[in-house]
Coordinates of C-alpha atoms and ligand atoms in Angstrom, one line a residue:
Chain A
M14 CA 115.9 108.3 178.2
T15 CA 112.5 110.0 177.7
M16 CA 112.0 111.8 174.4
A17 CA 108.7 113.5 173.5
T18 CA 106.4 111.7 171.1
D19 CA 104.5 114.8 170.0
D20 CA 105.1 117.4 167.4
A21 CA 105.8 120.4 169.8
P22 CA 109.2 122.1 169.5
P23 CA 111.8 121.0 172.1
T24 CA 111.9 124.6 173.4
T25 CA 108.4 124.0 174.9
S26 CA 109.1 120.5 176.2
K27 CA 108.6 119.5 179.9
L28 CA 111.0 116.6 179.4
S29 CA 114.7 117.4 180.2
E30 CA 116.1 115.0 177.7
E31 CA 114.0 116.5 174.9
R32 CA 115.2 120.0 176.0
A33 CA 118.8 118.8 176.0
S34 CA 118.4 117.6 172.4
G35 CA 117.0 121.1 171.5
I36 CA 120.1 122.7 173.1
A37 CA 122.4 120.3 171.3
A38 CA 120.9 121.4 168.0
V39 CA 122.2 124.9 168.4
S40 CA 125.2 124.6 170.7
Q41 CA 128.3 122.5 171.2
S42 CA 128.3 122.5 175.0
R43 CA 125.5 121.5 177.4
R44 CA 124.0 124.9 178.4
D45 CA 121.9 125.8 181.3
D46 CA 119.0 127.3 179.5
L47 CA 117.2 127.3 176.2
I48 CA 114.8 129.9 174.8
G49 CA 112.6 129.6 171.7
R50 CA 110.3 132.3 170.5
S51 CA 108.4 132.6 167.2
V52 CA 106.8 135.6 165.7
T53 CA 104.9 136.1 162.5
I54 CA 105.8 139.1 160.5
N55 CA 103.8 140.5 157.6
R56 CA 106.9 140.9 155.3
S57 CA 108.9 138.7 152.9
R58 CA 111.6 136.3 154.1
D59 CA 114.3 138.0 152.0
E60 CA 113.5 141.4 153.4
L61 CA 113.6 140.2 157.0
F62 CA 116.7 138.2 156.5
A63 CA 118.6 141.1 154.9
Y64 CA 117.8 143.4 157.7
W65 CA 118.8 140.9 160.4
R66 CA 122.0 139.8 158.5
D67 CA 123.4 143.4 158.9
F68 CA 124.2 143.1 162.6
S69 CA 124.6 146.8 162.9
N70 CA 120.8 147.0 162.5
L71 CA 120.1 144.9 165.6
P72 CA 120.4 147.6 168.3
S73 CA 117.5 149.4 166.6
F74 CA 115.1 146.9 168.1
M75 CA 117.2 145.0 170.7
D76 CA 116.9 147.5 173.6
N77 CA 119.4 145.6 175.7
V78 CA 122.2 145.8 173.1
E79 CA 124.2 149.0 173.5
R80 CA 126.2 148.5 170.2
I81 CA 127.5 145.9 167.8
D82 CA 130.8 146.4 166.1
I83 CA 131.2 144.6 162.8
L84 CA 134.7 142.9 162.8
S85 CA 134.5 140.9 159.6
N86 CA 131.8 139.4 157.3
T87 CA 131.2 136.7 159.9
T88 CA 132.4 138.1 163.2
S89 CA 131.1 140.9 165.4
H90 CA 131.6 142.4 168.9
W91 CA 128.6 142.8 171.2
V92 CA 128.2 145.3 174.1
V93 CA 125.1 144.4 176.1
K94 CA 123.5 146.1 179.1
A95 CA 123.5 144.1 182.3
P96 CA 121.8 144.7 185.7
G97 CA 123.2 147.6 187.8
G98 CA 124.3 149.8 184.9
R99 CA 127.1 147.4 183.9
T100 CA 127.7 146.0 180.5
V101 CA 128.8 142.5 179.4
E102 CA 130.7 142.0 176.1
W103 CA 131.6 139.2 173.8
D104 CA 132.7 138.4 170.3
A105 CA 130.3 136.3 168.1
A106 CA 130.9 134.4 165.0
I107 CA 128.4 133.2 162.4
T108 CA 128.7 129.4 162.2
E109 CA 126.1 128.7 159.5
E110 CA 124.2 130.8 157.1
K111 CA 121.6 130.1 154.4
P112 CA 120.5 133.2 152.6
G113 CA 116.8 134.0 153.3
E114 CA 116.5 131.0 155.7
L115 CA 118.8 131.0 158.6
I116 CA 121.7 132.5 160.6
A117 CA 123.4 130.6 163.4
W118 CA 126.0 132.1 165.7
T119 CA 128.1 131.2 168.7
S120 CA 130.0 133.4 171.1
A121 CA 133.8 133.2 171.5
E122 CA 135.4 131.1 174.3
D123 CA 135.9 134.0 176.7
A124 CA 132.4 135.5 176.5
D125 CA 131.0 137.1 179.6
V126 CA 127.7 135.3 178.9
P127 CA 128.4 132.3 176.6
N128 CA 125.6 132.0 174.1
S129 CA 124.7 130.6 170.8
G130 CA 121.7 130.2 168.7
R131 CA 119.9 130.5 165.4
I132 CA 117.4 132.7 163.8
E133 CA 115.2 131.0 161.2
F134 CA 112.9 132.5 158.6
R135 CA 110.0 130.4 157.2
D136 CA 107.4 131.3 154.6
A137 CA 103.9 131.7 156.1
G138 CA 101.9 132.3 153.0
D139 CA 99.8 135.4 153.0
R140 CA 100.7 136.0 156.7
G141 CA 104.3 136.7 155.7
T142 CA 107.2 135.0 157.5
V143 CA 107.6 133.1 160.7
V144 CA 110.7 134.2 162.5
T145 CA 112.0 131.8 165.1
A146 CA 114.8 132.6 167.5
T147 CA 116.4 129.7 169.4
I148 CA 119.0 130.7 171.9
A149 CA 121.1 128.6 174.3
Y150 CA 122.9 130.6 177.0
D151 CA 124.8 130.3 180.3
P152 CA 123.3 132.9 182.6
P153 CA 125.9 135.1 184.3
A154 CA 126.9 133.9 187.8
G155 CA 124.5 131.0 187.7
V156 CA 121.2 131.0 189.5
V157 CA 121.9 134.3 191.4
G158 CA 122.7 136.2 188.3
K159 CA 119.5 134.9 186.7
V160 CA 117.4 136.0 189.6
I161 CA 119.0 139.5 189.5
A162 CA 118.5 139.6 185.7
K163 CA 114.9 138.7 186.2
L164 CA 114.4 141.5 188.7
F165 CA 115.8 144.0 186.3
Q166 CA 113.6 142.8 183.5
R167 CA 116.7 141.7 181.6
E168 CA 115.8 138.1 181.8
P169 CA 116.8 136.7 178.4
A170 CA 113.5 134.9 177.8
I171 CA 111.5 138.1 178.3
Q172 CA 114.1 140.1 176.5
A173 CA 114.0 137.8 173.5
R174 CA 110.2 138.1 173.3
R175 CA 110.3 141.9 173.5
D176 CA 113.1 142.1 170.9
L177 CA 111.1 140.0 168.4
R178 CA 108.0 142.2 169.0
R179 CA 110.1 145.3 168.3
F180 CA 111.6 143.7 165.2
K181 CA 108.1 143.0 164.0
Q182 CA 106.9 146.6 164.7
L183 CA 109.9 148.0 162.9
M184 CA 109.5 145.8 159.9
E185 CA 105.7 146.1 159.6
T186 CA 105.2 149.7 160.6
G187 CA 108.6 151.4 160.0
E188 CA 108.8 152.4 163.7
V189 CA 109.0 151.0 167.2
A190 CA 105.9 151.8 169.2
T191 CA 106.3 153.9 172.4
A192 CA 103.7 155.3 174.8
A193 CA 106.1 158.1 175.9
W194 CA 105.0 161.6 174.9
T195 CA 108.3 163.4 175.2
Q196 CA 111.7 162.4 174.0
K197 CA 113.0 162.7 177.6
Q198 CA 110.5 160.0 178.7
R199 CA 111.5 157.7 175.8
D200 CA 115.2 158.0 176.7
E201 CA 114.4 157.2 180.3
E202 CA 112.5 154.1 179.3
K203 CA 115.4 152.8 177.2
A204 CA 118.1 153.5 179.9
Chain B
M11 CA 100.1 171.8 179.1
R12 CA 97.1 171.0 181.3
A13 CA 95.8 167.5 181.5
L14 CA 93.4 165.4 183.5
T15 CA 95.4 162.8 185.5
W16 CA 94.5 159.7 187.5
H17 CA 95.8 159.4 191.0
G18 CA 93.7 156.7 192.5
K19 CA 90.1 155.6 193.2
H20 CA 87.8 158.7 192.9
D21 CA 90.9 160.9 192.7
V22 CA 91.4 162.7 189.3
R23 CA 93.1 166.1 189.0
V24 CA 94.0 168.6 186.4
D25 CA 97.8 168.9 186.5
T26 CA 100.4 170.8 184.5
V27 CA 102.6 168.2 182.6
D28 CA 105.0 168.3 179.7
D29 CA 103.7 169.1 176.2
P30 CA 103.7 166.1 173.8
E31 CA 106.4 165.8 171.1
I32 CA 106.6 164.0 167.8
L33 CA 108.6 160.8 168.5
N34 CA 108.0 158.5 165.6
P35 CA 107.7 159.3 161.9
R36 CA 104.0 158.5 161.6
D37 CA 103.0 160.7 164.7
A38 CA 100.9 163.8 164.8
I39 CA 100.2 166.2 167.6
I40 CA 96.6 167.2 168.0
K41 CA 95.3 170.3 169.8
I42 CA 92.2 169.1 171.6
T43 CA 89.0 171.0 170.9
S44 CA 86.5 168.5 172.4
T45 CA 86.8 165.4 174.5
A46 CA 84.2 163.3 176.2
I47 CA 84.1 161.3 179.5
C48 CA 83.1 157.7 178.8
G49 CA 81.4 155.0 180.8
S50 CA 84.7 153.1 180.4
D51 CA 86.4 156.0 182.2
L52 CA 84.1 155.4 185.2
H53 CA 85.7 151.9 185.5
L54 CA 89.1 153.6 185.9
Y55 CA 87.6 156.2 188.3
D56 CA 86.1 153.4 190.4
G57 CA 89.5 151.6 190.5
Y58 CA 88.3 148.5 188.7
I59 CA 90.9 148.4 186.0
P60 CA 94.4 147.1 187.0
T61 CA 97.7 148.5 185.9
M62 CA 96.8 152.2 186.3
Q63 CA 99.6 154.4 187.6
A64 CA 99.4 157.7 189.4
G65 CA 99.8 160.6 186.9
D66 CA 98.3 158.7 183.9
I67 CA 96.5 161.1 181.5
L68 CA 92.9 159.8 180.9
G69 CA 90.6 160.3 177.9
H70 CA 90.0 158.2 174.8
E71 CA 87.2 160.1 173.1
F72 CA 88.6 163.2 171.5
M73 CA 89.1 165.3 168.5
G74 CA 90.9 168.5 167.5
E75 CA 93.2 170.4 165.2
V76 CA 96.4 169.0 163.8
V77 CA 99.3 171.3 165.0
E78 CA 102.3 169.2 164.2
T79 CA 103.1 166.2 162.0
G80 CA 105.9 163.7 161.6
P81 CA 107.5 163.1 158.2
K82 CA 105.4 160.0 157.5
S83 CA 102.0 161.4 158.7
T84 CA 99.5 162.1 155.9
L85 CA 97.7 164.8 157.9
Q86 CA 98.2 168.5 157.4
K87 CA 98.4 171.3 159.9
G88 CA 95.1 173.0 160.5
Q89 CA 93.0 169.9 159.6
R90 CA 90.2 168.9 162.0
V91 CA 90.3 165.2 162.9
V92 CA 88.5 162.7 165.1
V93 CA 90.8 160.1 166.6
P94 CA 89.8 156.5 167.1
F95 CA 90.4 155.3 170.7
T96 CA 92.1 152.1 169.4
I97 CA 95.7 152.6 168.4
A98 CA 96.3 150.4 165.3
C99 CA 99.2 150.3 162.8
G100 CA 97.2 149.5 159.6
S101 CA 99.8 147.1 158.3
C102 CA 99.8 144.0 160.5
Y103 CA 97.8 140.8 159.7
H104 CA 94.9 141.8 162.0
C105 CA 94.7 145.4 160.7
G106 CA 94.6 143.8 157.2
K107 CA 91.5 141.9 158.3
H108 CA 90.1 145.2 159.8
Q109 CA 90.4 143.7 163.3
Y110 CA 92.0 147.0 164.4
S111 CA 91.4 146.4 168.1
A112 CA 93.6 143.3 167.8
C113 CA 96.4 145.2 166.1
D114 CA 99.8 143.5 166.8
N115 CA 101.8 146.7 166.9
G116 CA 99.9 149.4 168.6
N117 CA 100.9 148.3 172.1
P118 CA 104.6 148.9 173.0
A119 CA 106.6 145.7 173.3
D120 CA 107.3 145.9 177.0
N121 CA 103.6 146.5 177.8
Q122 CA 102.5 143.5 175.7
D123 CA 103.9 141.2 178.5
I124 CA 100.9 142.0 180.8
G125 CA 98.3 141.2 178.1
Q126 CA 100.2 138.1 177.0
E127 CA 100.2 136.7 180.6
M128 CA 96.6 137.7 181.4
Y129 CA 94.9 136.9 178.1
G130 CA 97.3 134.7 176.1
Q131 CA 97.9 137.3 173.5
P132 CA 98.3 141.1 173.9
M133 CA 95.7 143.4 172.6
S134 CA 96.2 146.7 170.7
G135 CA 97.0 149.9 172.4
L136 CA 94.2 152.3 173.6
F137 CA 94.5 155.9 174.5
G138 CA 94.3 156.7 178.2
Y139 CA 93.3 153.3 179.4
S140 CA 95.8 151.7 181.8
H141 CA 99.2 150.1 181.0
L142 CA 97.6 146.8 180.0
T143 CA 96.6 148.6 176.8
G144 CA 99.8 150.4 176.3
G145 CA 100.0 153.2 178.9
Y146 CA 99.3 155.8 176.2
A147 CA 98.5 159.4 177.4
G148 CA 94.9 160.2 176.7
G149 CA 93.1 163.1 175.2
Q150 CA 91.5 164.8 178.2
A151 CA 94.3 167.4 177.9
E152 CA 95.2 170.4 175.8
Y153 CA 97.4 168.3 173.4
V154 CA 97.9 164.7 172.6
R155 CA 100.5 162.7 170.6
V156 CA 98.7 160.4 168.1
P157 CA 100.7 157.5 166.7
F158 CA 100.0 156.0 163.2
S159 CA 98.3 159.3 162.3
D160 CA 98.3 158.3 158.6
V161 CA 95.8 155.5 159.2
G162 CA 93.7 156.3 162.3
P163 CA 92.3 159.8 162.5
I164 CA 89.5 160.8 160.1
V165 CA 89.4 164.3 158.7
V166 CA 86.1 166.2 159.4
P167 CA 84.4 167.8 156.4
D168 CA 83.8 171.5 156.7
G169 CA 80.4 172.5 158.1
L170 CA 80.1 169.8 160.8
D171 CA 80.3 170.8 164.5
D172 CA 82.6 169.0 166.9
E173 CA 79.5 167.7 168.7
E174 CA 78.1 166.0 165.6
V175 CA 81.3 163.9 164.9
L176 CA 83.0 163.6 168.3
F177 CA 81.4 160.2 169.1
L178 CA 83.0 158.6 166.0
S179 CA 86.0 158.2 168.3
D180 CA 84.3 155.4 170.3
I181 CA 80.7 155.1 171.4
L182 CA 79.0 155.5 168.0
P183 CA 81.1 152.7 166.4
T184 CA 80.8 150.7 169.6
G185 CA 77.0 150.8 169.5
W186 CA 77.1 150.0 165.8
Q187 CA 79.5 147.1 166.2
A188 CA 77.3 145.8 169.1
A189 CA 74.3 145.7 166.8
E190 CA 76.4 144.2 164.0
N191 CA 77.7 141.5 166.4
A192 CA 74.0 140.6 167.2
S193 CA 73.7 139.5 163.5
I194 CA 70.2 141.0 163.3
E195 CA 67.7 139.4 161.0
P196 CA 64.6 141.2 159.6
G197 CA 61.7 140.8 162.1
D198 CA 64.0 140.3 165.1
T199 CA 63.4 141.5 168.6
V200 CA 66.6 142.8 170.1
A201 CA 67.0 143.5 173.9
V202 CA 69.6 146.0 175.0
W203 CA 70.8 146.1 178.6
G204 CA 72.0 149.6 179.6
C205 CA 70.8 152.9 178.1
G206 CA 74.1 154.7 178.4
P207 CA 75.7 156.1 175.3
V208 CA 76.7 152.7 174.0
G209 CA 73.3 151.2 174.6
L210 CA 71.5 154.2 173.0
F211 CA 73.6 154.0 169.9
A212 CA 73.1 150.2 169.8
V213 CA 69.3 150.9 169.8
Q214 CA 69.6 153.3 166.9
S215 CA 71.9 150.9 165.0
A216 CA 69.7 147.9 165.6
F217 CA 66.7 149.6 164.0
L218 CA 68.9 150.7 161.0
M219 CA 69.9 147.1 160.6
G220 CA 66.4 145.9 160.3
A221 CA 65.3 145.0 163.9
H222 CA 61.5 144.9 164.1
R223 CA 61.5 145.7 167.9
V224 CA 64.1 146.9 170.3
I225 CA 63.5 146.5 174.1
A226 CA 65.8 148.7 176.2
I227 CA 66.5 148.0 179.8
D228 CA 67.8 150.4 182.5
H229 CA 66.6 152.0 185.8
F230 CA 67.2 155.7 184.9
P231 CA 63.9 157.2 183.7
H232 CA 65.6 159.9 181.7
R233 CA 67.9 157.4 179.9
L234 CA 64.9 155.1 179.2
E235 CA 63.0 158.2 177.8
L236 CA 65.9 158.7 175.3
A237 CA 65.6 155.1 174.2
K238 CA 61.9 155.5 173.7
K239 CA 62.6 158.6 171.5
F240 CA 64.4 156.2 169.1
G241 CA 61.5 153.8 169.0
A242 CA 62.5 151.3 171.6
E243 CA 60.1 149.8 174.1
T244 CA 61.4 150.0 177.7
I245 CA 61.8 147.9 180.8
N246 CA 62.7 149.7 184.1
F247 CA 64.3 146.9 186.1
E248 CA 63.4 148.7 189.3
E249 CA 59.7 148.6 188.4
S250 CA 59.4 145.3 186.5
K251 CA 61.0 141.9 186.6
T252 CA 63.3 141.9 183.5
Y253 CA 63.3 138.2 182.6
E254 CA 59.6 137.8 183.1
A255 CA 58.8 141.0 181.2
L256 CA 61.0 140.0 178.3
M257 CA 59.4 136.6 178.1
E258 CA 55.9 138.1 178.1
M259 CA 56.8 140.9 175.6
T260 CA 58.1 138.2 173.2
G261 CA 55.2 135.8 173.4
G262 CA 57.2 133.3 175.6
I263 CA 60.1 133.0 173.1
G264 CA 62.7 135.4 174.4
P265 CA 64.6 138.1 172.4
D266 CA 66.3 136.8 169.2
A267 CA 69.4 138.8 170.1
V268 CA 70.6 140.3 173.4
I269 CA 73.1 143.1 173.8
D270 CA 74.9 143.7 177.1
A271 CA 75.9 147.4 177.2
V272 CA 76.3 147.6 180.9
G273 CA 79.6 146.0 181.8
L274 CA 81.4 145.3 185.0
E275 CA 79.6 147.8 187.1
A276 CA 76.1 146.5 186.9
H277 CA 73.8 148.4 189.3
G278 CA 70.9 146.9 191.3
F279 CA 70.1 144.7 194.2
F280 CA 70.2 141.2 192.8
V281 CA 71.3 138.2 194.8
D282 CA 74.2 137.3 192.5
N283 CA 75.2 141.0 192.1
V284 CA 75.5 141.5 195.9
V285 CA 77.7 138.4 196.1
D286 CA 79.8 139.8 193.3
Q287 CA 80.2 143.1 195.1
I288 CA 81.4 141.4 198.3
K289 CA 83.8 139.3 196.3
A290 CA 85.0 142.3 194.3
S291 CA 85.7 144.2 197.6
L292 CA 87.8 141.2 198.7
F293 CA 89.5 140.9 195.3
L294 CA 88.1 137.4 195.1
G295 CA 86.3 137.8 191.8
T296 CA 86.8 141.0 190.0
D297 CA 83.9 141.4 187.6
R298 CA 80.3 142.0 188.5
T299 CA 78.3 140.4 185.8
H300 CA 74.6 140.5 186.5
S301 CA 73.6 141.9 183.1
I302 CA 75.5 139.3 181.0
R303 CA 74.0 136.5 183.1
Q304 CA 70.5 137.9 182.7
A305 CA 71.0 138.4 178.9
I306 CA 72.0 134.8 178.4
H307 CA 69.2 133.6 180.6
A308 CA 66.6 135.6 178.6
C309 CA 68.0 135.0 175.1
R310 CA 65.9 132.7 172.9
K311 CA 67.2 129.3 172.0
G312 CA 69.7 129.5 169.1
G313 CA 69.9 133.3 169.6
R314 CA 72.8 135.7 169.6
V315 CA 74.6 137.4 172.4
S316 CA 76.5 140.6 171.7
M317 CA 78.7 142.0 174.5
P318 CA 80.2 145.5 173.9
A319 CA 80.4 145.9 177.7
V320 CA 83.9 145.8 179.1
Y321 CA 85.1 143.0 181.4
G322 CA 88.6 142.7 182.6
G323 CA 89.2 139.6 184.5
F324 CA 87.6 136.4 185.6
V325 CA 84.0 135.6 186.5
D326 CA 82.3 132.7 188.2
K327 CA 78.7 131.7 188.0
F328 CA 78.8 132.3 184.3
P329 CA 75.7 130.4 182.9
L330 CA 77.7 128.1 180.8
G331 CA 75.0 125.4 180.9
A332 CA 72.3 127.8 179.5
F333 CA 74.8 129.0 177.0
M334 CA 75.6 125.5 175.7
E335 CA 72.2 123.9 176.0
K336 CA 70.4 126.8 174.2
G337 CA 73.1 126.8 171.5
L338 CA 73.9 130.6 171.8
T339 CA 76.6 132.5 169.9
L340 CA 78.6 135.2 171.7
K341 CA 80.5 138.0 169.9
T342 CA 82.4 140.7 171.8
G343 CA 85.5 142.8 171.8
Q344 CA 86.9 146.3 171.9
T345 CA 85.6 148.2 168.9
S346 CA 87.6 148.2 165.7
V347 CA 86.8 151.9 165.4
Q348 CA 88.8 152.5 162.2
H349 CA 86.7 150.0 160.3
Y350 CA 83.4 151.9 161.0
M351 CA 84.4 155.5 160.9
P352 CA 84.0 156.4 157.2
A353 CA 80.6 154.8 156.9
L354 CA 79.3 156.3 160.1
L355 CA 80.6 159.7 159.2
N356 CA 78.4 159.4 156.0
A357 CA 75.5 158.3 158.1
I358 CA 75.8 161.5 160.2
L359 CA 76.1 163.6 157.0
E360 CA 73.0 162.0 155.6
G361 CA 71.1 162.6 158.9
K362 CA 70.5 158.9 159.5
I363 CA 72.1 158.9 162.9
D364 CA 71.6 161.5 165.6
T365 CA 74.5 162.0 167.9
T366 CA 74.1 165.4 169.6
F367 CA 71.0 164.3 171.6
L368 CA 73.3 162.6 174.0
I369 CA 75.2 165.5 175.3
S370 CA 73.8 166.8 178.6
H371 CA 76.8 168.9 179.8
R372 CA 79.6 170.9 178.4
M373 CA 82.6 172.0 180.6
G374 CA 86.1 173.4 180.5
L375 CA 89.0 171.0 181.0
E376 CA 89.7 172.5 184.4
D377 CA 86.3 171.4 185.5
A378 CA 86.9 167.7 184.5
P379 CA 87.2 166.4 188.1
K380 CA 83.8 167.9 188.9
G381 CA 82.6 166.3 185.6
Y382 CA 83.7 162.8 186.7
E383 CA 82.0 163.2 190.1
M384 CA 78.8 164.3 188.5
F385 CA 78.8 161.6 185.9
H386 CA 79.5 159.1 188.6
N387 CA 76.8 160.3 191.0
N388 CA 74.0 161.3 188.7
Q389 CA 73.8 159.0 185.7
N390 CA 70.1 159.8 185.3
D391 CA 70.6 163.4 184.2
V392 CA 74.2 163.2 183.1
T393 CA 74.2 161.2 179.9
K394 CA 77.4 162.6 178.4
I395 CA 79.9 165.3 179.4
V396 CA 81.9 167.0 176.7
L397 CA 85.1 168.8 177.9
K398 CA 86.3 171.7 175.9
P399 CA 89.8 172.8 176.8
G400 CA 89.0 176.2 175.2
L401 CA 86.0 176.8 177.5
A402 CA 86.5 179.0 180.5
V403 CA 86.2 177.6 184.0
A404 CA 82.6 177.8 185.2
A405 CA 81.9 180.2 188.0
Q406 CA 82.0 178.3 191.3
Ligands
NAD27 N1 83.7 147.4 173.5 C1 84.2 148.7 173.5 O1 85.0 149.0 172.7 C2 83.6 149.7 174.4 C3 83.7 151.1 174.1 C4 83.1 152.0 174.9 C5 82.4 151.6 176.0 N2 82.4 150.2 176.3 C6 81.7 149.7 177.5 O2 80.3 149.7 177.3 C7 79.6 149.8 178.5 C8 78.6 150.9 178.5 O3 79.2 152.1 178.3 P1 78.4 153.5 178.5 O4 79.4 154.6 178.2 O5 77.1 153.4 177.8 O6 78.3 153.4 180.1 P2 77.3 154.1 181.1 O7 77.8 153.8 182.5 O8 77.0 155.5 180.8 O9 75.9 153.2 180.9 C9 75.6 152.0 181.5 C10 74.1 151.9 181.8 O10 73.8 150.6 182.3 C11 72.8 150.8 183.2 N3 72.7 149.6 184.1 C12 73.4 149.3 185.2 N4 73.1 148.1 185.7 C13 72.2 147.6 184.9 C14 71.4 146.4 184.9 N5 71.6 145.4 185.8 N6 70.5 146.2 183.9 C15 70.3 147.1 182.9 N7 71.0 148.3 182.9 C16 71.9 148.5 183.8 C17 73.1 152.0 184.0 O11 72.1 152.5 184.7 C18 73.6 152.9 182.8 O12 72.6 153.7 182.3 C19 80.7 150.0 179.6 O13 81.1 148.7 180.1 C20 81.8 150.5 178.8 O14 83.1 150.3 179.4 C21 82.9 149.3 175.5
ZN28 ZN1 84.8 155.3 175.5
ZN29 ZN1 98.1 146.6 163.1

């Protein structure tokens, strides 16, 4: 068993054992893939937490998420765009919550794309808040699904990075940047 | 509306495209009254900048009249504004430090991927300058959508002509930042490679910052003549050996600060330059970098290198040894235009900086393709072309 001896997060490790420990930290089962992304946002921890905690807000910056229905205080139903104009769906439940600090979730047993993870908020002094998303997921239909997803730019690692950037834009500037110059173009970009 | 669009190397056209609309709360729509063609546009024209797409609207130096505003814009209809070419949000960490060209939010999230992969971190958005910097439609058009209009554009006081303030959009702040990046000390001799608009504004700025002597280098007699008008001494690199001349003109010391205002399309028949051209045509090494090499070679020990010139990719034969051994400092970057606009507008109002001298040609928007060709083929006489969408097409 080789574990890393440095201070880098497990999401950036080259060692499979170290990555596995990172997955175990956010998920019950041994998943195929682990994503970790951090972004620093020039806003307070509480403000960011509050916006994220209301899951109905998430589609405003997660371009891939078609809609989220709130089922109860801790459960929600996700409808997410997939390659080829299809959608995948799952129920998710919050498994841990520390106000202003962290939200952890896991998808229900029968999810199309089993996933779980956590979003953490840490103070960054006069730079605002570091927001870290750690997601473990089973890509649809194994390797082939992953390749297809990549082709369609719906690869979860890329998507997570873009979602966090849009979250930052929305929180810091009040809007999500677009280079479109007509509404029609913007709608096409999002489709 | 009508707009100048890019279709490939040496192929730009005026097309009819959709009018821009307000999309975000902080947007404004500007009706263009004047827009200039920039040396940076020639890099696109010559096909040196990757991630261009057919139909992209060019133009990043522009001004005009506010005709529509989003609910969060602070502009008012009818105001005349000059728009900075860097698209910056004003509220991120970098904007807070006035590093506007490093704004985290000006570039749309999807487009940031390219910059992240190429450079490690994505840069801000720019108008009309490839998808690497956002893929925003530029201002060589009748109208343009301006994001973050509450923090970018500067309102022009009554009584100033377009031509007096247009260059606040890019090249005047760029020349100024270039001189500032040279950390000029009283008594310094500053050498400037390239007497295009950026170089000529760097010459003026260097003197205003206390340079004792400025030596300007180019091969176009008319452009060198303009540099002379502002008090610079000149070297025509076709008539004289630049390094040798600089050493003799500085008593064997070398210039205290050097400014590369040429960029990746350095002209001239130099051995390393020819190798670069061959490599560029084979896509082996993308940037031709004669001027920055020569600047580092000539710079005095412990001196400063300022590089406003644009480079996009990788270079080899960079004189890393000379750079290290002589203990030089290099400062560079896309200009943080928003930071410099207010003070430079004042300098124009007070008559400290002359801007209109630069303009050699004025044309209607429909003539823009001809303008690109002229600017590309005759840089001696064509120092700056201003396009005015309101101006009738010239008789053919
Ligand atoms: N940093 C920024 O934000 C910023 C903004 C605007 C422009 N730029 C860049 O600044 C550079 C200059 O812009 P410009 O509009 O003045 O361009 P320009 O093309 O009008 O001028 C360049 C000048 O350099 C001269 N030159 C070519 N090879 C030379 C050599 N080997 N030695 C000395 N001079 C040489 C040319 O004859 C020409 O006069 C370009 O690379 C442009 O992309 C940067
Ligand atoms: Zn320019
Ligand atoms: Zn910003």
